[in-house]
CSV table of C-alpha atoms and ligand atoms in Angstrom, one decimal:
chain,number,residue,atom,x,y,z
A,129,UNK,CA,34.8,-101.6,-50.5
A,130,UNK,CA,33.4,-100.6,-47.0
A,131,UNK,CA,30.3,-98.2,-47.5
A,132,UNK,CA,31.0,-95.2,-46.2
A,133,UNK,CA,29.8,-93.8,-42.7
A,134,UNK,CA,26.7,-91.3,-42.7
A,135,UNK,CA,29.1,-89.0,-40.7
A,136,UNK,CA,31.9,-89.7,-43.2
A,137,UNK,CA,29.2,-88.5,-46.5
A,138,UNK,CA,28.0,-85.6,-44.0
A,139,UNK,CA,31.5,-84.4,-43.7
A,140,UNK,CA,31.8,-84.5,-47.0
A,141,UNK,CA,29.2,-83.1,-48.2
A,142,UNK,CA,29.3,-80.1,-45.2
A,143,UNK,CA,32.9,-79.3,-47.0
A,144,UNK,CA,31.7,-79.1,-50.4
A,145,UNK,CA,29.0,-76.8,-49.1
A,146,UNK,CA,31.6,-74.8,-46.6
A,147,UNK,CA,33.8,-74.0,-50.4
A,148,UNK,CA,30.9,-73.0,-52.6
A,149,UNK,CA,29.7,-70.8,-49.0
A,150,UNK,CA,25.9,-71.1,-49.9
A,151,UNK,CA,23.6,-73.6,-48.8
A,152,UNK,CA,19.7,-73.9,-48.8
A,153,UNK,CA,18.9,-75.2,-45.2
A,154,UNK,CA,15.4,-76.4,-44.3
A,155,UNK,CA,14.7,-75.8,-40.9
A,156,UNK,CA,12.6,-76.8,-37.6
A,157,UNK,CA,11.9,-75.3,-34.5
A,158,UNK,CA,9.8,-77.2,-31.7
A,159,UNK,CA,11.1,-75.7,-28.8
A,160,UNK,CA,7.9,-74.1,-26.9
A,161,UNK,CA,3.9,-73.4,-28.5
A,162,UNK,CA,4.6,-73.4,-32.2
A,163,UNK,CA,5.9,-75.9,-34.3
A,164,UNK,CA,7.6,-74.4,-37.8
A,165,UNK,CA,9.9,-75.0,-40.7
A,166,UNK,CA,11.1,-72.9,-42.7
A,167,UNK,CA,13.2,-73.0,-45.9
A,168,UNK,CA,16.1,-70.3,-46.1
A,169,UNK,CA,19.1,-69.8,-48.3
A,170,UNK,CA,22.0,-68.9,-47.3
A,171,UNK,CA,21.0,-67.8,-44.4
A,172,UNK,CA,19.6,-64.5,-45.6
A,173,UNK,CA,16.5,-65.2,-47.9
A,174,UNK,CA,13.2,-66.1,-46.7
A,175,UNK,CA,12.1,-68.9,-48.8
A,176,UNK,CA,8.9,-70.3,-46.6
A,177,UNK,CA,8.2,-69.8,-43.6
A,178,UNK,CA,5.4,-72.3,-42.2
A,179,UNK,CA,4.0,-72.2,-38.6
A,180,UNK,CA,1.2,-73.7,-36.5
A,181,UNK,CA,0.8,-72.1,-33.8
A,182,UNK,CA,-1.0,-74.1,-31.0
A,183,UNK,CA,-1.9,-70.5,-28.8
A,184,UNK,CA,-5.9,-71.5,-28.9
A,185,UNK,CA,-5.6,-74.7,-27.5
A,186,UNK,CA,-3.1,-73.5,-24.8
A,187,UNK,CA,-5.1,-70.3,-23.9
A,188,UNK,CA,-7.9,-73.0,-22.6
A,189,UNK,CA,-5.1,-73.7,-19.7
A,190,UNK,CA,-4.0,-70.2,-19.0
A,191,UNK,CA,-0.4,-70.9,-20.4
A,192,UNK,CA,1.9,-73.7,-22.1
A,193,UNK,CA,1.4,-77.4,-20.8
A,194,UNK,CA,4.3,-78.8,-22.0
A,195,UNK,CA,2.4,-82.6,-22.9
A,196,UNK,CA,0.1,-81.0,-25.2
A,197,UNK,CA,2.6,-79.1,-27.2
A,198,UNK,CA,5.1,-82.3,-27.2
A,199,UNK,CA,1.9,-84.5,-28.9
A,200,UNK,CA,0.9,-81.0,-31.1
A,201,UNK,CA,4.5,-80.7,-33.2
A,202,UNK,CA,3.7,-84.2,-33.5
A,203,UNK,CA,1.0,-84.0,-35.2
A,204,UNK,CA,1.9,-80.8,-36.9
A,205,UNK,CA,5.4,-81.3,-38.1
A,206,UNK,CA,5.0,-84.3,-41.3
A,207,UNK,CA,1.8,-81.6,-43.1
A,208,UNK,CA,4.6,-78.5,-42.0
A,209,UNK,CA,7.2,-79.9,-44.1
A,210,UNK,CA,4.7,-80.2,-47.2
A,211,UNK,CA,3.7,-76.7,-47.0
A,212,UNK,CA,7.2,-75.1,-46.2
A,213,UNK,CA,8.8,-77.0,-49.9
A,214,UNK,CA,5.9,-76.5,-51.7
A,215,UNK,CA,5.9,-72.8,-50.6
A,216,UNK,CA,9.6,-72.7,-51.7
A,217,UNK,CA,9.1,-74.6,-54.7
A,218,UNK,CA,11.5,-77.1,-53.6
A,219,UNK,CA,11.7,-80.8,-53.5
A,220,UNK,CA,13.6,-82.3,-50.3
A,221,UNK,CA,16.4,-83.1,-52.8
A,222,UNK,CA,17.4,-79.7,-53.4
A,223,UNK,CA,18.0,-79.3,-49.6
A,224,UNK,CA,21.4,-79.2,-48.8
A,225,UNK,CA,20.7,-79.3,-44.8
A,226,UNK,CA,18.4,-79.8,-41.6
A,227,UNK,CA,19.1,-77.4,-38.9
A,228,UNK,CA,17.0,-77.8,-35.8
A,229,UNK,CA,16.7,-76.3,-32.8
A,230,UNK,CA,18.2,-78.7,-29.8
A,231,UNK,CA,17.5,-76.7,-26.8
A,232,UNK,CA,16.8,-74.2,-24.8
A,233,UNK,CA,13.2,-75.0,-24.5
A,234,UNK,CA,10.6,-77.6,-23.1
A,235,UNK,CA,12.7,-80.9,-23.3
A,236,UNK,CA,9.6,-82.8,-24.6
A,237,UNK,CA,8.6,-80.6,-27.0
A,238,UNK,CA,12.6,-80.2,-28.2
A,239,UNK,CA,13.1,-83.7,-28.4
A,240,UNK,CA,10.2,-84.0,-31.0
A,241,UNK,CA,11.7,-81.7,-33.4
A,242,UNK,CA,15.1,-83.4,-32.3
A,243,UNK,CA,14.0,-87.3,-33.2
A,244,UNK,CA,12.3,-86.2,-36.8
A,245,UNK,CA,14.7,-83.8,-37.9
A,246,UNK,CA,17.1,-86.4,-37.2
A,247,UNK,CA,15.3,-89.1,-38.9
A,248,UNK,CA,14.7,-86.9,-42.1
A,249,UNK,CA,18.3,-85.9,-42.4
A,250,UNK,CA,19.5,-89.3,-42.1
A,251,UNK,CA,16.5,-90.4,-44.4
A,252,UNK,CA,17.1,-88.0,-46.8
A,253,UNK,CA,20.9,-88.5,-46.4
A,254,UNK,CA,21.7,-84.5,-45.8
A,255,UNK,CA,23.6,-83.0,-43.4
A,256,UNK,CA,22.3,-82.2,-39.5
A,257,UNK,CA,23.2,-78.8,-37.9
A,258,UNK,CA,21.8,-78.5,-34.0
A,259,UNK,CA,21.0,-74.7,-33.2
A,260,UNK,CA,20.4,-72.4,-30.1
A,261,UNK,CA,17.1,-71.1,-29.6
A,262,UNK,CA,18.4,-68.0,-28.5
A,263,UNK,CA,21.3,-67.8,-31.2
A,264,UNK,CA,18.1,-68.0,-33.8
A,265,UNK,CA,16.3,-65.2,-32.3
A,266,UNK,CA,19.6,-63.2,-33.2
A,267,UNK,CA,19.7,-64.3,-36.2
A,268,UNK,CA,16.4,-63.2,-37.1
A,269,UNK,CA,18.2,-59.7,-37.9
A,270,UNK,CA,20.4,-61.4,-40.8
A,271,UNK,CA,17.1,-62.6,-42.8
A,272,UNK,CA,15.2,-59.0,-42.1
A,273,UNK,CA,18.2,-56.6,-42.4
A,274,UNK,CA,20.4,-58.7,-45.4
A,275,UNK,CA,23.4,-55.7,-44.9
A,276,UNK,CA,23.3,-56.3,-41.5
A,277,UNK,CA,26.8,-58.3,-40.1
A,278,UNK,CA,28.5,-58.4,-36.5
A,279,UNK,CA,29.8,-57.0,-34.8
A,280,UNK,CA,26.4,-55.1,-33.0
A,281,UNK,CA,24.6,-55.3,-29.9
A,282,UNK,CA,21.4,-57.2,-29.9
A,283,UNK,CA,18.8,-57.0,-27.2
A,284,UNK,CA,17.2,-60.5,-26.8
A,285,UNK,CA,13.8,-60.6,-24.9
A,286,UNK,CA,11.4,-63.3,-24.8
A,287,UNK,CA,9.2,-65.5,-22.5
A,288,UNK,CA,12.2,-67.8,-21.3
A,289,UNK,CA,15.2,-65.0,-21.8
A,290,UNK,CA,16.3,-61.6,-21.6
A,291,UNK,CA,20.2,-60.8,-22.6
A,292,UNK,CA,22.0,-58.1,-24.0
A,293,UNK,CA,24.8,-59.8,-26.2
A,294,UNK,CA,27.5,-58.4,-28.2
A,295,UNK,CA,27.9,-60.7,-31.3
A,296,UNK,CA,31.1,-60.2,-32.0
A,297,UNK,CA,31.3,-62.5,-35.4
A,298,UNK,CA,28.6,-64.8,-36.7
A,299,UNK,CA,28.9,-67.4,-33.6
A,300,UNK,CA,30.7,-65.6,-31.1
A,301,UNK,CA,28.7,-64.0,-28.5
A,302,UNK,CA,29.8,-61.9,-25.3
A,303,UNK,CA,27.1,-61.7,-22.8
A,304,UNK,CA,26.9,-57.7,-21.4
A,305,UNK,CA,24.5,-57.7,-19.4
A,306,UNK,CA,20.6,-59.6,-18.7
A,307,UNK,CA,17.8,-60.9,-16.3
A,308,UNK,CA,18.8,-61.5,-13.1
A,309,UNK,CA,15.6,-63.2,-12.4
A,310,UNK,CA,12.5,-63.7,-14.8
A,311,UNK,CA,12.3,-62.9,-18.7
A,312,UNK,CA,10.4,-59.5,-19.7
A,313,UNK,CA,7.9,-61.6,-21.5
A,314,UNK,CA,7.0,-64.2,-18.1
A,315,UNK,CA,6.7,-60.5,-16.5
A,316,UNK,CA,4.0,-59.6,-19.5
A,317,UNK,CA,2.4,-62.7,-19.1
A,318,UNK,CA,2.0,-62.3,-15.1
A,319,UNK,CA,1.2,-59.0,-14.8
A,320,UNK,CA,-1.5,-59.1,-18.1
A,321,UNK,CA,-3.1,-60.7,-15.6
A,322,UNK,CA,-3.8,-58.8,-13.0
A,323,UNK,CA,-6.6,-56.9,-14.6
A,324,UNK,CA,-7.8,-60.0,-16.1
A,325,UNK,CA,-5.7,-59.9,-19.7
A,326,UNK,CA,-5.9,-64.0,-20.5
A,327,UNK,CA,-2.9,-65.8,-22.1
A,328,UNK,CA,-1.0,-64.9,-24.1
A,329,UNK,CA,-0.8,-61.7,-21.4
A,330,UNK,CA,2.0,-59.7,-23.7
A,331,UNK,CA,0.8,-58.8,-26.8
A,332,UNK,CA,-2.6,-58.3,-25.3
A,333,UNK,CA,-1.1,-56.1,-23.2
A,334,UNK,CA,0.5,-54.2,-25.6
A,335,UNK,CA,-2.7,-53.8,-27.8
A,336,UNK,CA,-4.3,-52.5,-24.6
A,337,UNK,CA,-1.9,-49.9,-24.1
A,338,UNK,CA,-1.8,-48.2,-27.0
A,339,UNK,CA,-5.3,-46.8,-25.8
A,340,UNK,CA,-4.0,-46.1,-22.2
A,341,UNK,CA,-2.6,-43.8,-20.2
A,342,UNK,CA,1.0,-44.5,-19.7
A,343,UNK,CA,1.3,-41.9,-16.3
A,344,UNK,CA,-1.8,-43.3,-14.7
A,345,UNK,CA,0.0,-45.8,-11.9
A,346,UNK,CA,3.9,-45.3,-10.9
A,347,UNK,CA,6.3,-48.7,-10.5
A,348,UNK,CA,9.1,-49.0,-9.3
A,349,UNK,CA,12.3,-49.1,-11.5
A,350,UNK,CA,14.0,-51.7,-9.2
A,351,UNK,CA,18.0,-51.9,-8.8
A,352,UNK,CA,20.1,-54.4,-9.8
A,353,UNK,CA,24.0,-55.1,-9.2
A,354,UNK,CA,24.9,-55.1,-13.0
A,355,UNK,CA,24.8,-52.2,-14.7
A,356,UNK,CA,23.3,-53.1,-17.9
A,357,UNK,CA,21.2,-56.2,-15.7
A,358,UNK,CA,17.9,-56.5,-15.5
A,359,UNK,CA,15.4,-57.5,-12.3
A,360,UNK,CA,11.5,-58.5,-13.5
A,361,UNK,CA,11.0,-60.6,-10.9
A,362,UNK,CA,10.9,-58.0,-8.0
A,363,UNK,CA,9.3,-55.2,-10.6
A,364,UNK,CA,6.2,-57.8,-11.1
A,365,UNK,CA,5.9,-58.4,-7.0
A,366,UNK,CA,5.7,-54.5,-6.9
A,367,UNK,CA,3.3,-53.9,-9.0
A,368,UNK,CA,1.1,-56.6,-8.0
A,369,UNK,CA,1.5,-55.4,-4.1
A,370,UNK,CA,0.2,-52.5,-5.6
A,371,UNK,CA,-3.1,-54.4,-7.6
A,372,UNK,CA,-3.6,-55.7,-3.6
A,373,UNK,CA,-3.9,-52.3,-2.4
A,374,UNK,CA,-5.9,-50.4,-4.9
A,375,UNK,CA,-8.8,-53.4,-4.6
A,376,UNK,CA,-8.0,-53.2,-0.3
A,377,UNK,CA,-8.9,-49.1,-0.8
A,378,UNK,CA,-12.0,-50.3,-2.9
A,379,UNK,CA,-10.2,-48.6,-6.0
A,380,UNK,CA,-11.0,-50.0,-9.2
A,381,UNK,CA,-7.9,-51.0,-11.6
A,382,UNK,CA,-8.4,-49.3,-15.3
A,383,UNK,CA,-6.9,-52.2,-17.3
A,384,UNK,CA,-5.7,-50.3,-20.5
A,385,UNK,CA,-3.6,-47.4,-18.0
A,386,UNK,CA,-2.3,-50.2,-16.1
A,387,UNK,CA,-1.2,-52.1,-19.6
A,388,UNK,CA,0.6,-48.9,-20.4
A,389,UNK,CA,2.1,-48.3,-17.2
A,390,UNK,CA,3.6,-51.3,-16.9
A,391,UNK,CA,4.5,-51.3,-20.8
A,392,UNK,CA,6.6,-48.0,-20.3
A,393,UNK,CA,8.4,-49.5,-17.3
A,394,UNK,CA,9.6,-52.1,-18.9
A,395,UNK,CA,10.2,-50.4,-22.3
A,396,UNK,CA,12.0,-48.0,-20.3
A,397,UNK,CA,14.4,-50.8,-18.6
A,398,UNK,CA,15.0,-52.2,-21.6
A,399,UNK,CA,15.8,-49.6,-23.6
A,400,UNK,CA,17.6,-47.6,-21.5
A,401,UNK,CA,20.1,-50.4,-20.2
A,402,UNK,CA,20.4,-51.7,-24.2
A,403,UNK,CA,21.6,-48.3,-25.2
A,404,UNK,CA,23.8,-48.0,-22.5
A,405,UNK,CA,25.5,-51.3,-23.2
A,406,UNK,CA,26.0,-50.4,-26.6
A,407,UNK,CA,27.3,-47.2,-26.1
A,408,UNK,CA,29.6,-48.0,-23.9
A,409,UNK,CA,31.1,-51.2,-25.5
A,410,UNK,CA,31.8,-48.6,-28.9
A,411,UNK,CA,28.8,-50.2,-30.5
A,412,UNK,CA,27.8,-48.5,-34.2
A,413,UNK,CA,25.0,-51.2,-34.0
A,414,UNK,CA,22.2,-52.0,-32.2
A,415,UNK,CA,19.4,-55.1,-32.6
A,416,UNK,CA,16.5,-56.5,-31.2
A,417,UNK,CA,15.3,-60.1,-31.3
A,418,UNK,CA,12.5,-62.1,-29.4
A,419,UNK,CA,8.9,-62.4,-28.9
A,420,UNK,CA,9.1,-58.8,-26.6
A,421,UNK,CA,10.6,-57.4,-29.5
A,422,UNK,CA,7.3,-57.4,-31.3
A,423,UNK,CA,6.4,-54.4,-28.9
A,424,UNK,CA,5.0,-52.0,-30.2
A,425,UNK,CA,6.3,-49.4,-27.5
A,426,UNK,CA,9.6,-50.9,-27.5
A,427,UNK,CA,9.8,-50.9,-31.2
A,428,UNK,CA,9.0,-47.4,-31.3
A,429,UNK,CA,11.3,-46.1,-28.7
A,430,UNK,CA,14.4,-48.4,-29.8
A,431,UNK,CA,14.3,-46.6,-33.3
A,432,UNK,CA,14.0,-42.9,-32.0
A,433,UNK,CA,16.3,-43.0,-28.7
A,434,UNK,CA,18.8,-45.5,-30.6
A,435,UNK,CA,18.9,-43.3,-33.8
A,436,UNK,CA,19.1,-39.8,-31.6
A,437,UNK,CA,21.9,-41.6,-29.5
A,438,UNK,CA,23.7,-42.1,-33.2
A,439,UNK,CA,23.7,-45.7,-33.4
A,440,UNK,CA,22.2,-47.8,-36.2
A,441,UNK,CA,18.9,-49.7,-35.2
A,442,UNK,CA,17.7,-52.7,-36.3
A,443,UNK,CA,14.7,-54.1,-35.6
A,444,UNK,CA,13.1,-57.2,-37.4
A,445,UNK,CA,9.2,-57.3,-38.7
A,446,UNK,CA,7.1,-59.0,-35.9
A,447,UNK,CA,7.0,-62.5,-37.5
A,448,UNK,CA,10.4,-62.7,-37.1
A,449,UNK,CA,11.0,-61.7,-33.9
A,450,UNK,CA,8.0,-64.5,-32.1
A,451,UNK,CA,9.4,-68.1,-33.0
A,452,UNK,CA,9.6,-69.1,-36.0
A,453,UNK,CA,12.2,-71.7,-38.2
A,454,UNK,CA,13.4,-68.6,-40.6
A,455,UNK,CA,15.8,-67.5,-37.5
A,456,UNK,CA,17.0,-71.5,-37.3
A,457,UNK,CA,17.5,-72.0,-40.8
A,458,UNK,CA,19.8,-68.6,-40.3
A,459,UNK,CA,21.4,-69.6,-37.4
A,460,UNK,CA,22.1,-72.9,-38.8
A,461,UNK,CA,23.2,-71.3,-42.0
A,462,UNK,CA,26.5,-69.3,-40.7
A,463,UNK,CA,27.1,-73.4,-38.0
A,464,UNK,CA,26.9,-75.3,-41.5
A,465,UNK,CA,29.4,-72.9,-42.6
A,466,UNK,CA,31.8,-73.3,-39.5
A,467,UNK,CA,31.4,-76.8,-40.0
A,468,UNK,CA,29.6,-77.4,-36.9
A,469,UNK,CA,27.7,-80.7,-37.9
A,470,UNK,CA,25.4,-82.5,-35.4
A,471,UNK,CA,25.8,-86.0,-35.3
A,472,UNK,CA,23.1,-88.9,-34.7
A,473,UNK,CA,23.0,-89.2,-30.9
A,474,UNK,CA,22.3,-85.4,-30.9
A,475,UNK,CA,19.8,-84.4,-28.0
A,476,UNK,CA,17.7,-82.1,-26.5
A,477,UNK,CA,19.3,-79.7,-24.0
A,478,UNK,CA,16.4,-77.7,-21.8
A,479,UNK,CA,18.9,-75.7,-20.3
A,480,UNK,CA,21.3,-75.1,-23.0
A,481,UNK,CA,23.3,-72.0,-23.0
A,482,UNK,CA,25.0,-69.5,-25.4
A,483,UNK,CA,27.7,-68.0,-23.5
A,484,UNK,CA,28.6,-68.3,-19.8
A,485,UNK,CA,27.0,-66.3,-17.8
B,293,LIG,O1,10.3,-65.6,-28.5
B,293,LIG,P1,9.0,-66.1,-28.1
B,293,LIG,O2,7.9,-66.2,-29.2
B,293,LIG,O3,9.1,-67.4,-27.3
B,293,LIG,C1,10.1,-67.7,-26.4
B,293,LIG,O4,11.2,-68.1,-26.9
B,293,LIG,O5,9.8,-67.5,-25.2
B,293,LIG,O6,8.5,-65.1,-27.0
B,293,LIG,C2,7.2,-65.2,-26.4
B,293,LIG,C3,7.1,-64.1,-25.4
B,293,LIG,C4,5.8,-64.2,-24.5
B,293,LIG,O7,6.1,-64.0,-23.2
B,293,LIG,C5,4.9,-63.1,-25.1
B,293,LIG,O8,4.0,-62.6,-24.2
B,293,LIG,C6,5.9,-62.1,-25.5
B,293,LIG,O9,7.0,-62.8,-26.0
B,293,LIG,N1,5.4,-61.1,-26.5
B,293,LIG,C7,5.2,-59.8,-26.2
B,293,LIG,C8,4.6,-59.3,-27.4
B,293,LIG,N2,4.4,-60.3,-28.3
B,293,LIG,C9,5.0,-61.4,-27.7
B,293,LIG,N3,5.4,-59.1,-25.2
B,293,LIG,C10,5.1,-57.8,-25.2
B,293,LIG,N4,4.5,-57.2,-26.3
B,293,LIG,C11,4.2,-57.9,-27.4
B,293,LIG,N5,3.7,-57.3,-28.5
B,294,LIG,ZN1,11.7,-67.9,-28.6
């Protein structure tokens, strides 16, 4: 008899999985400055969650170069693996899948997380489910808020993306509004520096401003086509115009009131258009994902203006919402359960999307 096809078993196996409707996923994520994996179970529990985060050695640059963190996961994702099953208490052959992230992200460093979760899941002869970086960061919610389901409105704000999506049912996303430019956090990160906050600028910056005086400088709340879009790009030229001409009028710039100027600006943005997309689209629910959505401000002001407004907030703990492999192993939790297996020419995709924007 012919042996049978490791995309014959996978299916197999991905339908036994799809009736019993649980599954332990292991999960990678390579797709930036931290290489992780994480074991979850059934997309909801938190079994390990093991990082290494290579922020020291890029802070030396002033930001991410991409060959370092390509040669870092490297490195860092065989020991990762260890750690994440022996903090489950889990051998690999109680695994029933491999979810990874394929893309959006620094093609280098997503094809290293690519090639060796694809090499462990055909080693290890378990199923492969490819994930969206940005679907993850969604799906951080599930993990940290196990009542939560769609539909709800989720802000999703990081260094490479800012959207306001409507999940409509696990998978199905409707954009409603986002950047039209840069991401809130590449606006962070430039800005930090303009009173000399090094990398990584944002949650300096937001450490800063807790001590600051959020009225001391005015920007400029610029306008944008969209109703619930965002502009960063012209907001960050604005308020470093403005960094020009204090030091041209010989006027020194208080770092911790311009860290919470800047902070409420964007807070403000953000909030305000989030709310109003939710509201408006009939939303009971409203989430926040992303490495902005460890913000303290933004944390703060989601809660009290989305629970005033009537709308259930969700908001995950910080570890959550910077990247991680939990929010994979989530995401690839509710594909597995589609049946949307990856198969063994699966590859990165820098610019993958979620929905067409
Ligand atoms: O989600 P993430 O870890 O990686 C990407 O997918 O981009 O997000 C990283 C971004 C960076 O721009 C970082 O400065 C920003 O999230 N960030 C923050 C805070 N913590 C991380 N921005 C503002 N306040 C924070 N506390
Ligand atoms: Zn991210």
């Amino acid at each position: 008899m012919e042996a049978m096809s490791y995309a014959a078993r996978m299916r197999r196996k991905a339908d036994a999985l799809m009736r019993r409707g649980a599954a332990t996923v292991l999960a990678v994520e390579s797709s930036c400055d931290e290489t992780a994996i994480a074991v979850v179970e059934n997309g909801r529990i938190e079994r390990s969650n093991a990082i290494a985060s290579q922020i020291d050695v890029h802070a030396l640059y002033g930001g991410v170069v991409p060959e370092i963190a390509s040669r870092m996961h490297v490195e860092a994702l065989d020991p990762l693996l260890d750690v994440a099953l022996q903090e489950a208490g889990l051998t690999l052959e109680a695994i029933d899948a491999v979810a990874v992230t394929h893309g959006p992200g620094l093609v280098g460093a997503l094809l290293t997380g690519v090639s060796w979760a694809k090499g462990l899941a055909y080693a290890a002869d378990k199923p492969l489910v490819a994930v969206n970086h940005i679907e993850g960061h969604v799906s951080a919610n599930y993990v940290a808020h196990p009542s939560l389901e769609p539909p709800f409105v989720c802000l999703v704000a990081s260094g490479g993306h800012s959207h306001i999506v409507s999940v409509e049912r696990y998978g199905q996303y409707r954009l409603l509004g986002g950047t039209t430019d840069d991401a809130a956090g590449e606006a962070f990160d430039k800005v930090a520096r303009v009173p000399g906050i090094p990398y990584p600028g944002g949650p300096l910056l937001d450490k800063l401003a807790e001590e600051g005086d959020d009225a001391a400088y005015a920007f400029p709340h610029p306008h944008t086509q969209g109703k619930y879009d965002f502009s960063f790009s012209g907001l960050k030229t604005a308020v470093i115009n403005q960094a020009h001409r204090l030091r041209q009028q010989g006027q020194p710039i208080v770092a911790k009131d311009w860290a919470a100027s800047f902070r409420r600006c964007v807070v403000d943005l953000l909030v305000d258009k989030t709310l109003a997309a939710a509201l408006d689209a009939g939303a009971k629910r409203v989430a926040v994902a992303g490495g902005v959505a460890a913000n303290s401000l933004l944390r703060r002001e989601l809660a009290r203006r989305g629970e005033a407004a009537g709308l259930e907030v969700y908001i995950p703990p910080k570890r959550l919402c910077t990247d991680n492999a939990v929010m994979i192993g989530a995401a690839g939790f509710y594909r597995l359960m589609s049946g949307e297996l990856a198969e063994l020419d699966c590859n990165a995709l820098p610019a993958l999307r979620m929905f067409e924007e």
